[in-house]
mmCIF file of C-alpha atoms in Angstrom:
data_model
loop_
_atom_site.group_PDB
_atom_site.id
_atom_site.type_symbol
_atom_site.label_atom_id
_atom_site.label_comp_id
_atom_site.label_asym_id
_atom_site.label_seq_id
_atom_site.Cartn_x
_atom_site.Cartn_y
_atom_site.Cartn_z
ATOM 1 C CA UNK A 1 6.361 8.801 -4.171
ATOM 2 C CA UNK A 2 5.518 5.419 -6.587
ATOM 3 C CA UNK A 3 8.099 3.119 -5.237
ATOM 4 C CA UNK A 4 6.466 4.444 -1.425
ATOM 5 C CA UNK A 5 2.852 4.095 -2.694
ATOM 6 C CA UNK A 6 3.702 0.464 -4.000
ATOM 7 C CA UNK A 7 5.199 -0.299 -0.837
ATOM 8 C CA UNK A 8 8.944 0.197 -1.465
ATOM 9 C CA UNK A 9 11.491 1.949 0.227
ATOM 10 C CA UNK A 10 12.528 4.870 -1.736
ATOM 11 C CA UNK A 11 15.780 6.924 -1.147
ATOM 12 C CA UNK A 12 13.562 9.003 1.419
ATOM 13 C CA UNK A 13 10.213 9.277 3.101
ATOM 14 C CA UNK A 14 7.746 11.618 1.049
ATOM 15 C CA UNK A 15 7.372 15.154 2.162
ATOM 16 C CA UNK A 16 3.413 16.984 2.759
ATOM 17 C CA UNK A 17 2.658 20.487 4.504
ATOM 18 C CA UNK A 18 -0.634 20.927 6.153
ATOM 19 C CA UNK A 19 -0.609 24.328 7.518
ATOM 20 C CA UNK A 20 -3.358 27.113 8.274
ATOM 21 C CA UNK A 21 -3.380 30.861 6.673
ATOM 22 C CA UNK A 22 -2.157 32.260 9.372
ATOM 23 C CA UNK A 23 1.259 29.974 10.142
ATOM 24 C CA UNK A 24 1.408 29.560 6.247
ATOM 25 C CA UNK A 25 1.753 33.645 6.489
ATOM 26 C CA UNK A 26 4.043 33.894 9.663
ATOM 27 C CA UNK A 27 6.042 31.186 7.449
ATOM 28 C CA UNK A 28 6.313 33.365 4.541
ATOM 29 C CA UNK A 29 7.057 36.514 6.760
ATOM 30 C CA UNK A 30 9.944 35.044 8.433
ATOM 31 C CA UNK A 31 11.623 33.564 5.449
ATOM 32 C CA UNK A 32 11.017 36.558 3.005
ATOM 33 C CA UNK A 33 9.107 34.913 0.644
ATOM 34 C CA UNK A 34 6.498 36.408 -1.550
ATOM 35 C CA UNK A 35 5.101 33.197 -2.775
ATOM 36 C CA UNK A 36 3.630 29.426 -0.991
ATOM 37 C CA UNK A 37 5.381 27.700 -3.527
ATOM 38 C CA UNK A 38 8.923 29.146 -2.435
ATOM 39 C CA UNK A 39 7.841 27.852 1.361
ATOM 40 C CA UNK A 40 7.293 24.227 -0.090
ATOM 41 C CA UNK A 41 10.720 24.281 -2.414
ATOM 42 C CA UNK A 42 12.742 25.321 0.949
ATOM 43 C CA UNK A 43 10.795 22.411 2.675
ATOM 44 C CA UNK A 44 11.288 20.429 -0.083
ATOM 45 C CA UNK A 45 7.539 19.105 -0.087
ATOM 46 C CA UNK A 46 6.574 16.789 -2.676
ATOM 47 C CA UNK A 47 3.044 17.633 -2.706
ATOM 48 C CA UNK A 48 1.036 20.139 -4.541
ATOM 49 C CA UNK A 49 -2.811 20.533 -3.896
ATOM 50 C CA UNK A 50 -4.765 22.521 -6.872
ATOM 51 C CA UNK A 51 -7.417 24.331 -5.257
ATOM 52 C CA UNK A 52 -10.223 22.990 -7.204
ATOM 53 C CA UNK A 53 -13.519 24.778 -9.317
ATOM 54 C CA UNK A 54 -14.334 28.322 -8.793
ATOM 55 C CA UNK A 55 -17.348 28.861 -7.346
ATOM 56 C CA UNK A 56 -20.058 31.136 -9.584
ATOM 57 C CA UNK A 57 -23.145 30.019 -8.360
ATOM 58 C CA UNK A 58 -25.989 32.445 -6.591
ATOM 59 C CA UNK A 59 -24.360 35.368 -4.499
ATOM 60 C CA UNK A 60 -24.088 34.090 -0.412
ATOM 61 C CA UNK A 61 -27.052 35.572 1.617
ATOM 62 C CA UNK A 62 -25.887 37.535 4.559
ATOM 63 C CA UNK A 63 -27.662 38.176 7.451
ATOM 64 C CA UNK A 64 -28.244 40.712 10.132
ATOM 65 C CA UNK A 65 -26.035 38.940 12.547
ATOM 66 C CA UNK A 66 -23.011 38.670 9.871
ATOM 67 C CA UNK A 67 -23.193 34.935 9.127
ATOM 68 C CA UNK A 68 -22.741 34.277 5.712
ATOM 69 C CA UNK A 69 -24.339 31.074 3.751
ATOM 70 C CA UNK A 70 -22.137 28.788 2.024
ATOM 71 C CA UNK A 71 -23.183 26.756 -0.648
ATOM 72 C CA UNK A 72 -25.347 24.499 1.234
ATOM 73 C CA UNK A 73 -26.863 27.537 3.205
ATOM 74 C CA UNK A 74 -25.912 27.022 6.058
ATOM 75 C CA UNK A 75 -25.183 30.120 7.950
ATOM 76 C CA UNK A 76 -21.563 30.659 9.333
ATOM 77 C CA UNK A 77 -19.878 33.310 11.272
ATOM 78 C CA UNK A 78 -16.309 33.874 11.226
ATOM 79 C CA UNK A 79 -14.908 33.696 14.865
ATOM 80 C CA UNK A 80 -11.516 34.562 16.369
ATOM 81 C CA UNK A 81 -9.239 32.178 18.498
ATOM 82 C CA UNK A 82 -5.694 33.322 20.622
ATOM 83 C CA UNK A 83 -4.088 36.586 20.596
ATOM 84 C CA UNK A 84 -1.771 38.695 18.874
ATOM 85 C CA UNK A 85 0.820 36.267 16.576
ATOM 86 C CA UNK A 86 -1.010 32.944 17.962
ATOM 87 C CA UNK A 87 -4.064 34.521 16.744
ATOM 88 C CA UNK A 88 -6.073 32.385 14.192
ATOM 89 C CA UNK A 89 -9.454 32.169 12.696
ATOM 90 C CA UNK A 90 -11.951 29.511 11.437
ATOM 91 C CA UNK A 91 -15.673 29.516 10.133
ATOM 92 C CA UNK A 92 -18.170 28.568 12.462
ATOM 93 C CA UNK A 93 -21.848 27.184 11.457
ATOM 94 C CA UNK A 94 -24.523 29.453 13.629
ATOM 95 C CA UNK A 95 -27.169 27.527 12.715
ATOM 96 C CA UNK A 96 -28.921 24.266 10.798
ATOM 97 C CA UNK A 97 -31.005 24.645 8.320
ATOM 98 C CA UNK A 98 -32.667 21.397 8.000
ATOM 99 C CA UNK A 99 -32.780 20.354 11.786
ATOM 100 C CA UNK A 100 -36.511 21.196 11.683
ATOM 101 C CA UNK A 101 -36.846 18.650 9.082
ATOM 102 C CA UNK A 102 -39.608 16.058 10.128
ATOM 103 C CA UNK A 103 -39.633 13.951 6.931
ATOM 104 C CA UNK A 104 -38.145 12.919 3.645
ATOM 105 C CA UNK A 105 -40.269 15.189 2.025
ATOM 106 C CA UNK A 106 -39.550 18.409 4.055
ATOM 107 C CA UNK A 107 -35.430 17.710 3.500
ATOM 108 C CA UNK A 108 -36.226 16.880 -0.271
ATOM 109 C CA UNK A 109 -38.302 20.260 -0.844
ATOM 110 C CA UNK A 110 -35.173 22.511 0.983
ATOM 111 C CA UNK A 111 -34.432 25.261 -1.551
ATOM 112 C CA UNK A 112 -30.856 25.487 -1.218
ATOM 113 C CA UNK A 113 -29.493 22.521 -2.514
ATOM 114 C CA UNK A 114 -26.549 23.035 -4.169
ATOM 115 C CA UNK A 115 -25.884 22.118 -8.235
ATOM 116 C CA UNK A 116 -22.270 20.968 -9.733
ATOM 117 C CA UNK A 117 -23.733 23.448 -12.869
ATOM 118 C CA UNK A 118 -22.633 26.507 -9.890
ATOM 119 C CA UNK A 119 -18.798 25.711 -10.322
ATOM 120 C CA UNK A 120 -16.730 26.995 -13.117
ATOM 121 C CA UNK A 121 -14.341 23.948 -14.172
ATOM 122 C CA UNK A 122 -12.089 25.588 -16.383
ATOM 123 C CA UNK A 123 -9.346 26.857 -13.946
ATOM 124 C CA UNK A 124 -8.541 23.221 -13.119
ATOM 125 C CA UNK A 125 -6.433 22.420 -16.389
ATOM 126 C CA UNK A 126 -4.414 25.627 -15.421
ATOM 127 C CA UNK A 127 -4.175 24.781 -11.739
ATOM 128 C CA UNK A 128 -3.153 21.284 -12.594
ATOM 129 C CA UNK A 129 -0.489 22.662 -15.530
ATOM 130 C CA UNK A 130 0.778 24.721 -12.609
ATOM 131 C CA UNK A 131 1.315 22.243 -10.214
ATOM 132 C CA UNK A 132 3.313 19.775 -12.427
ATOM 133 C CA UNK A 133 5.461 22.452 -13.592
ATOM 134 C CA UNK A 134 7.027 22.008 -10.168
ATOM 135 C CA UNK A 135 7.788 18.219 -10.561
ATOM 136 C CA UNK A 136 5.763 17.284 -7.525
ATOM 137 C CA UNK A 137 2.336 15.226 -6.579
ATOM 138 C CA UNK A 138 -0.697 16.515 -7.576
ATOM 139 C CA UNK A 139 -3.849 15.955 -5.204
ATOM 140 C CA UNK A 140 -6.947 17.519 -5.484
ATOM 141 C CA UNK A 141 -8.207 17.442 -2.215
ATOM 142 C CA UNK A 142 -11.052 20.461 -1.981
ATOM 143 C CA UNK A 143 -11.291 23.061 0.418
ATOM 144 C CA UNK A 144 -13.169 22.680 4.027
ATOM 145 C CA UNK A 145 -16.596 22.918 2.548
ATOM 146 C CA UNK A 146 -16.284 21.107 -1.010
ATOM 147 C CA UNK A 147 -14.185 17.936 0.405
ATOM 148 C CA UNK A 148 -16.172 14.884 -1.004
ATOM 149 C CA UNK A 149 -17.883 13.595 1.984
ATOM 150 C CA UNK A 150 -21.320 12.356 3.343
ATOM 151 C CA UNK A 151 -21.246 12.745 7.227
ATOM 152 C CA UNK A 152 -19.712 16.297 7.880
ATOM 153 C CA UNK A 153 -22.133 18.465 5.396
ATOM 154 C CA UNK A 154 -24.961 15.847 7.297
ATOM 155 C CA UNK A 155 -24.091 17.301 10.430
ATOM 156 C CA UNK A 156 -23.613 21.129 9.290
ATOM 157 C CA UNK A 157 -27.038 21.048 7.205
ATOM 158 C CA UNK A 158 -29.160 18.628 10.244
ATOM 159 C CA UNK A 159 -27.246 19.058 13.173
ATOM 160 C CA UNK A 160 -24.337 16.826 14.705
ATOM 161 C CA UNK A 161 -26.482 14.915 17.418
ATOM 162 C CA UNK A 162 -30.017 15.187 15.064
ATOM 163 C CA UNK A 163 -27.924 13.385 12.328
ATOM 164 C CA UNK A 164 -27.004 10.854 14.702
ATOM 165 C CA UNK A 165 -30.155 10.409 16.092
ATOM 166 C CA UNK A 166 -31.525 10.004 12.572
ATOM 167 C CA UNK A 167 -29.225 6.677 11.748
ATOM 168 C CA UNK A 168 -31.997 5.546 14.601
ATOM 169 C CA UNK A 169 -34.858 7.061 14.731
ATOM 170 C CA UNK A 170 -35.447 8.135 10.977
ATOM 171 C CA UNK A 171 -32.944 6.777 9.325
ATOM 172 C CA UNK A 172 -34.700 7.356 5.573
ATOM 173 C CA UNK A 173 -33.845 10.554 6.278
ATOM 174 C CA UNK A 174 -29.986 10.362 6.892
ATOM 175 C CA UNK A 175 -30.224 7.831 4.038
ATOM 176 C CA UNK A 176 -31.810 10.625 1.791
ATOM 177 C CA UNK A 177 -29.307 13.363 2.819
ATOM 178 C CA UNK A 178 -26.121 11.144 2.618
ATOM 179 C CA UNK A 179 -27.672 9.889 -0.758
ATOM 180 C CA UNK A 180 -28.136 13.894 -2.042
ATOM 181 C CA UNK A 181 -24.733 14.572 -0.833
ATOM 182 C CA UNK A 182 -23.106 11.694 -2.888
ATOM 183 C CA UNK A 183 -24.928 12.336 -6.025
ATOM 184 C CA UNK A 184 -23.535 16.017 -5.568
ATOM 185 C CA UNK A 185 -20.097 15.539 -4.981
ATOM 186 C CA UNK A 186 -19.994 12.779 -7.634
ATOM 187 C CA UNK A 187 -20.601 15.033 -10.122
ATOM 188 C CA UNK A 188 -18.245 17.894 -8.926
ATOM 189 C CA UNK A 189 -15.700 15.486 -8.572
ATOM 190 C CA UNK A 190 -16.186 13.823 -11.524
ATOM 191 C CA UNK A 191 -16.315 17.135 -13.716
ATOM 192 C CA UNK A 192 -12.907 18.189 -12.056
ATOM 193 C CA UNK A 193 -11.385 14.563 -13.496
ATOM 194 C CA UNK A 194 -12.443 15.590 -16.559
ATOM 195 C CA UNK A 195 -11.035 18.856 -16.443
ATOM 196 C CA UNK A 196 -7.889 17.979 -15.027
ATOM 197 C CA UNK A 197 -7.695 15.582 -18.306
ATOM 198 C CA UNK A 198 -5.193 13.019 -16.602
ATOM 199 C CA UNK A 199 -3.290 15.519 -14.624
ATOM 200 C CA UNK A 200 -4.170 14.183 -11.143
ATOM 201 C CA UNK A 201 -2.073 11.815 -8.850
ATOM 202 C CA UNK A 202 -3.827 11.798 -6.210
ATOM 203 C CA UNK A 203 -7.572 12.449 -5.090
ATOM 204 C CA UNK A 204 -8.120 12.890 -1.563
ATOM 205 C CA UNK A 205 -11.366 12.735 0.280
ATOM 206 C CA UNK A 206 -12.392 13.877 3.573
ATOM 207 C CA UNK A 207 -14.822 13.213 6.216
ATOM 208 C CA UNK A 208 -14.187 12.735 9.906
ATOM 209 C CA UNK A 209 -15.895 9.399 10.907
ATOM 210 C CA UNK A 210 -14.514 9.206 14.396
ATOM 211 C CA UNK A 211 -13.815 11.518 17.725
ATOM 212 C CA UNK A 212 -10.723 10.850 19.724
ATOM 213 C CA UNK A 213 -12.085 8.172 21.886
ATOM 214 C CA UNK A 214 -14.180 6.236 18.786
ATOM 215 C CA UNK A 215 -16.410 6.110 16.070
ATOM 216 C CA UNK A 216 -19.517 8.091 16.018
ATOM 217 C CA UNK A 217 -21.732 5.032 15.305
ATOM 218 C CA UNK A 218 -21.326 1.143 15.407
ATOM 219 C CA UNK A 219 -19.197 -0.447 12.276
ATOM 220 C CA UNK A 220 -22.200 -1.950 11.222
ATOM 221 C CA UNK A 221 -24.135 1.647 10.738
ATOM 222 C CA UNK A 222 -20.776 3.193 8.991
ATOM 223 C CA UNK A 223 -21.456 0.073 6.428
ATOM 224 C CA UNK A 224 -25.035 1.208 6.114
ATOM 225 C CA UNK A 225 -25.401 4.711 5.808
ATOM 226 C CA UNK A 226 -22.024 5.500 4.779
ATOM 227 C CA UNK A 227 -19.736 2.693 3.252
ATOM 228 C CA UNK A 228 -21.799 2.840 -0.497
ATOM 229 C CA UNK A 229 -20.931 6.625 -0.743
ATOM 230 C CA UNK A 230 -17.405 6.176 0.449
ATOM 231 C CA UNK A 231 -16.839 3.447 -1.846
ATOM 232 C CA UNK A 232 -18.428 5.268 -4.853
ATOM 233 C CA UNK A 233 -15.911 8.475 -4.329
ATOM 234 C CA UNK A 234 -12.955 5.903 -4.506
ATOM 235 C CA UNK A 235 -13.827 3.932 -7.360
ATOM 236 C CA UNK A 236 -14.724 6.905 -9.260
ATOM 237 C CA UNK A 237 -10.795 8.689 -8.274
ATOM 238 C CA UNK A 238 -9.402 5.241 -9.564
ATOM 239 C CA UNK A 239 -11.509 5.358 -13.217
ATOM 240 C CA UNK A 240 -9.117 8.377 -13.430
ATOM 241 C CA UNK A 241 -6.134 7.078 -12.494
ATOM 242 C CA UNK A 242 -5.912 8.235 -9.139
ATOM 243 C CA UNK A 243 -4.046 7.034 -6.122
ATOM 244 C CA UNK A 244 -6.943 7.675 -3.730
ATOM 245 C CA UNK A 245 -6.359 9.333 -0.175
ATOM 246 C CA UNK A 246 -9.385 9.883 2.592
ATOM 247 C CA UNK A 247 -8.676 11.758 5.709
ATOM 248 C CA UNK A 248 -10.611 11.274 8.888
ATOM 249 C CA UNK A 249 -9.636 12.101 12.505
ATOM 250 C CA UNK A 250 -10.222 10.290 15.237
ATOM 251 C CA UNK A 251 -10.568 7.132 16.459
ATOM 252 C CA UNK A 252 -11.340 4.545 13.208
ATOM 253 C CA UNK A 253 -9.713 1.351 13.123
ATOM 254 C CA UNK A 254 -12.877 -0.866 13.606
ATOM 255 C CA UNK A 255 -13.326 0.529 9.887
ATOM 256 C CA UNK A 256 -10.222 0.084 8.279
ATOM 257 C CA UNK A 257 -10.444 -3.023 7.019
ATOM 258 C CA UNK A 258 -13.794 -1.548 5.376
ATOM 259 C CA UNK A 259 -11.685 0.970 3.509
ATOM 260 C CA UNK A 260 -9.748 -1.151 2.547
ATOM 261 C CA UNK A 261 -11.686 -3.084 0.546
ATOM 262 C CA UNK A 262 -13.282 -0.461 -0.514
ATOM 263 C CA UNK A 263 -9.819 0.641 -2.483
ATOM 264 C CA UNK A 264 -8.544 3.357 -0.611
ATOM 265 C CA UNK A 265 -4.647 3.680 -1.254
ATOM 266 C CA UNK A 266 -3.864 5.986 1.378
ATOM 267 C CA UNK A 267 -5.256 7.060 4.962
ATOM 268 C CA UNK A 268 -4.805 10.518 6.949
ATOM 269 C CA UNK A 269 -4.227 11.119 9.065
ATOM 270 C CA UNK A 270 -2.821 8.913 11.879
ATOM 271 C CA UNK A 271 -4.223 10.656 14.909
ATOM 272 C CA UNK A 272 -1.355 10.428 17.628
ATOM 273 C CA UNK A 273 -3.851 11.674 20.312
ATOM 274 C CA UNK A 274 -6.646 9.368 19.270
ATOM 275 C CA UNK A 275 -7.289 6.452 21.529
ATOM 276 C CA UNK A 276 -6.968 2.566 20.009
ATOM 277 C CA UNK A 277 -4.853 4.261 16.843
ATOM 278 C CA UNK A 278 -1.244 2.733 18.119
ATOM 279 C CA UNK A 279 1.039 3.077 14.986
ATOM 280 C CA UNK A 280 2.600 0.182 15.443
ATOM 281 C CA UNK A 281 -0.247 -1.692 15.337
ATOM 282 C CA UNK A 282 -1.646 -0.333 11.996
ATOM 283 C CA UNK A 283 1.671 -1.394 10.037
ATOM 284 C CA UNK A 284 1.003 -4.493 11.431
ATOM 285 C CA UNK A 285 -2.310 -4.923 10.589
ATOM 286 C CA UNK A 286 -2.517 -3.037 7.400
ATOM 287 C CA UNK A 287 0.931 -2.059 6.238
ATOM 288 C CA UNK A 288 0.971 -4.209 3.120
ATOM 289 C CA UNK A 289 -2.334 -2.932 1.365
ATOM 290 C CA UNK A 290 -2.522 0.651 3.044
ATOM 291 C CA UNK A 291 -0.004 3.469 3.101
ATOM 292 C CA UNK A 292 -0.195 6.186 5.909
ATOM 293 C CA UNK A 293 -0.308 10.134 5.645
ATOM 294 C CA UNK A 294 0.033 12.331 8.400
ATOM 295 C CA UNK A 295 0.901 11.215 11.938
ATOM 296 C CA UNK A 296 2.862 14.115 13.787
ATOM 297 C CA UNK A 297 1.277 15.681 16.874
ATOM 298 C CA UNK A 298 -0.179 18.909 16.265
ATOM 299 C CA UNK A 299 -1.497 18.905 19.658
ATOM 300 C CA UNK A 300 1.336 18.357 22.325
ATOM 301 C CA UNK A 301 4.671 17.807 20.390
ATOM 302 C CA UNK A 302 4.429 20.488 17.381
ATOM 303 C CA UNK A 303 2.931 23.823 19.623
ATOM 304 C CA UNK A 304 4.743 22.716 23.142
ATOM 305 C CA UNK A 305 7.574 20.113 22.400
ATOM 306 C CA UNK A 306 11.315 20.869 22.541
ATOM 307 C CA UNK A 307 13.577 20.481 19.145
ATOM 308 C CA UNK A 308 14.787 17.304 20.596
ATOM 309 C CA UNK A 309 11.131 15.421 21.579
ATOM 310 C CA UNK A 310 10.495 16.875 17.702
ATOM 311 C CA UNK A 311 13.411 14.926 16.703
ATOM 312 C CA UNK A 312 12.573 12.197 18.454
ATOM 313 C CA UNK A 313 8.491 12.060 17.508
ATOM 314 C CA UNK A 314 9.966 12.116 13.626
ATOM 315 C CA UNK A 315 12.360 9.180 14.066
ATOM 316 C CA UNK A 316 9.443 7.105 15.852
ATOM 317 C CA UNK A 317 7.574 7.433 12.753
ATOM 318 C CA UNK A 318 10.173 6.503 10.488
ATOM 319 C CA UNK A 319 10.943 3.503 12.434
ATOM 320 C CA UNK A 320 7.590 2.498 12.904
ATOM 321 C CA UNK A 321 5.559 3.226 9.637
ATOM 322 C CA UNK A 322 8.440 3.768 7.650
ATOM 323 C CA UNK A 323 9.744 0.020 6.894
ATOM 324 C CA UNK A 324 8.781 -1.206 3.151
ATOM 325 C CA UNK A 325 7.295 1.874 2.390
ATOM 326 C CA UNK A 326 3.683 2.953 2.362
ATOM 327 C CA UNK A 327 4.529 6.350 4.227
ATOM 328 C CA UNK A 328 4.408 9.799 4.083
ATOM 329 C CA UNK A 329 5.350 12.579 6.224
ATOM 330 C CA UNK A 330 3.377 15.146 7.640
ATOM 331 C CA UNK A 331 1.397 16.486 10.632
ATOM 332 C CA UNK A 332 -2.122 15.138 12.036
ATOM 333 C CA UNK A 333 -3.896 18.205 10.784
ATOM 334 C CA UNK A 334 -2.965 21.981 9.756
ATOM 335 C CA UNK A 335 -0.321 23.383 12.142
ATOM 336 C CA UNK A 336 -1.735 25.613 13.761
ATOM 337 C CA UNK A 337 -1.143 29.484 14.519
ATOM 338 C CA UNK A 338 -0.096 28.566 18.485
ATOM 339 C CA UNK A 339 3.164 26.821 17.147
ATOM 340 C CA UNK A 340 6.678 28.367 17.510
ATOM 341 C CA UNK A 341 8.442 28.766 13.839
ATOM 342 C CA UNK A 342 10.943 27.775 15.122
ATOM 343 C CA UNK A 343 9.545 24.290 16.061
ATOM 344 C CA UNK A 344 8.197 23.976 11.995
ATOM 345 C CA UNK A 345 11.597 24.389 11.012
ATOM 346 C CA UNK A 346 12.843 21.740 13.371
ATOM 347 C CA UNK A 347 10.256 19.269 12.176
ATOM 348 C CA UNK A 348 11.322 19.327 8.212
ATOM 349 C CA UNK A 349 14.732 19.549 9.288
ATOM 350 C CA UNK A 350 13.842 15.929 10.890
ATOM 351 C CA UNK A 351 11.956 14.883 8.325
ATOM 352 C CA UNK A 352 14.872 15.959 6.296
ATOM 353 C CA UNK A 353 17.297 14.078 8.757
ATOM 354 C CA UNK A 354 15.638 11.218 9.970
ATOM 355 C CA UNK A 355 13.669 10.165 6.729
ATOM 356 C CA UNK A 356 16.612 8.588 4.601
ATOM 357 C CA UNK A 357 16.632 4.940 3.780
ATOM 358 C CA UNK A 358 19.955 4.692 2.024
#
């Protein structure tokens, strides 16, 4: 993975998995393994992803309806998608806890801001021990909720159109909230460096700044409200020796050069679906001082495509954002539960096929 990160062509394209529970499980099922790790040997993934602190902070409040706070308290409610083995689940916020919020003061005084002191630290250095045992990259990426970011926890603590309306209308108090959320993730972040004392390739960060069809605010508000914050979470990765990663769906190149120079080594995920995101035009643009993560259709080609448009979606990629390096495979997102196992097998036997310089 050097020689690709520094923009050489290694003997093959890099290998990631991004999969949920569920086709992680149906994975492990069908193969007879008792263990993730044995799915990524027979896959022959070169990543590893430690899972990060332990949470210990105050016990989650549950409520009458179910929902259960997370760490932020924000109320979520586990809900059920598909049927029988396409079945799959996901967390869903019921409510926002500071969308009544009228000033600066009323977000500053909520009680349930979380503190870096509610994370136990110490199963990093075994996590990370673990991981390199295997040979492979080591990224610390996060889980869903603890995935250094600024505009997602905005948008599960205020609301997604109340944030938005904030960049306008109050905009100290987006400022104040992105500002809180920084500080916090700094410090969790910067804790897990320390415990992973040097034992971390790769730190990825994670925030979706764009829909399918564009940004969710102008460039110019993105370098406002949220370029100082993105920045900070990259420079911080590179103090300890990180390659640093951020992945955002959607719609973002107005803001890539931004990243850019903001020292981000590597973005994910390379949103087939997402409009004015052509690959060819990104190596173009940005090959030389960016590498790209991700790119496979999780949408049309993974759950509905034949083994041969599979085939053919893999050696696309190569060709286009393989050349010189600066690429790694894997899918636009988790694959999810509705996709055929027998379509997951065809894709790393692609990436296995397809993927060869030499």
């Amino acid at each position: 993975m050097t020689l690709a990160l520094s923009h050489q062509e290694p003997d093959r394209v890099p290998i990631d998995y991004w999969g949920s529970s569920e086709i992680t499980g149906r994975l492990l099922k069908h193969f007879g393994f008792s263990s993730r790790e044995q799915l990524l040997t027979h896959f022959d993934v070169d990543f590893r992803y430690i899972a990060g602190p332990r949470y210990v902070g105050p016990e989650p409040v549950v409520h009458p309806d179910g929902s259960v706070e997370d760490h932020f308290g924000v109320p979520r409610v586990r809900v059920s998608v598909g049927a029988g083995e396409k079945a799959g689940t996901y967390m869903e916020a019921v409510n926002y806890p500071l969308a009544g919020a009228l000033s600066v003061e009323d977000v500053r005084a909520y009680p349930k801001w979380p503190s870096p002191d509610w994370f136990d630290y110490a199963p990093v250095r075994e996590q990370v021990a673990e991981a390199r045992a295997a040979g492979k990259v080591v990224v610390f990426m996060g889980d869903r909720l603890n995935r250094c970011a600024q505009l997602k926890p905005g948008m599960y603590l205020r609301g997604v159109e109340q944030i938005l309306l904030d960049l306008v209308e109050k905009p100290e108090i987006a400022e104040y909230i992105f500002r809180r959320l920084t500080e916090f993730y700094l410090e969790y972040a910067r804790r897990t460096f320390e415990a992973a004392a040097g034992g971390l390739d790769v730190f990825m960060t994670g925030d979706d700044f764009g829909t399918q069809r564009g940004l969710f605010m102008s460039p110019d508000m993105w370098r406002r409200f949220l370029r100082p914050g993105f920045e900070a979470f990259v420079q911080l990765g590179k103090r300890y020796g990180c390659k640093v990663a951020h992945h955002s769906c959607g719609s973002i190149q107005p803001i890539i050069p931004d990243l850019i120079e903001c020292g981000l080594d590597i973005l994910n995920p390379i949103q087939p679906e997402a409009r004015n995101m052509p690959c060819a035009e990104l190596k173009r643009r940005f090959g030389e001082r960016l590498s790209f993560h991700g790119s496979l259709s999780i949408q049309r080609t993974l759950p509905f495509g034949t083994r041969e448009e599979i085939r053919a979606e893999v050696r696309d990629r190569f060709e286009t954002l393989g050349p010189g390096g600066g690429f790694i495979f894997c899918t636009a997102h988790n694959i999810q539960p509705d996709t055929p196992l027998s379509n997951v097998e065809a894709l790393f036997e692609a990436y296995r096929d397809l993927g060869r310089y030499h």
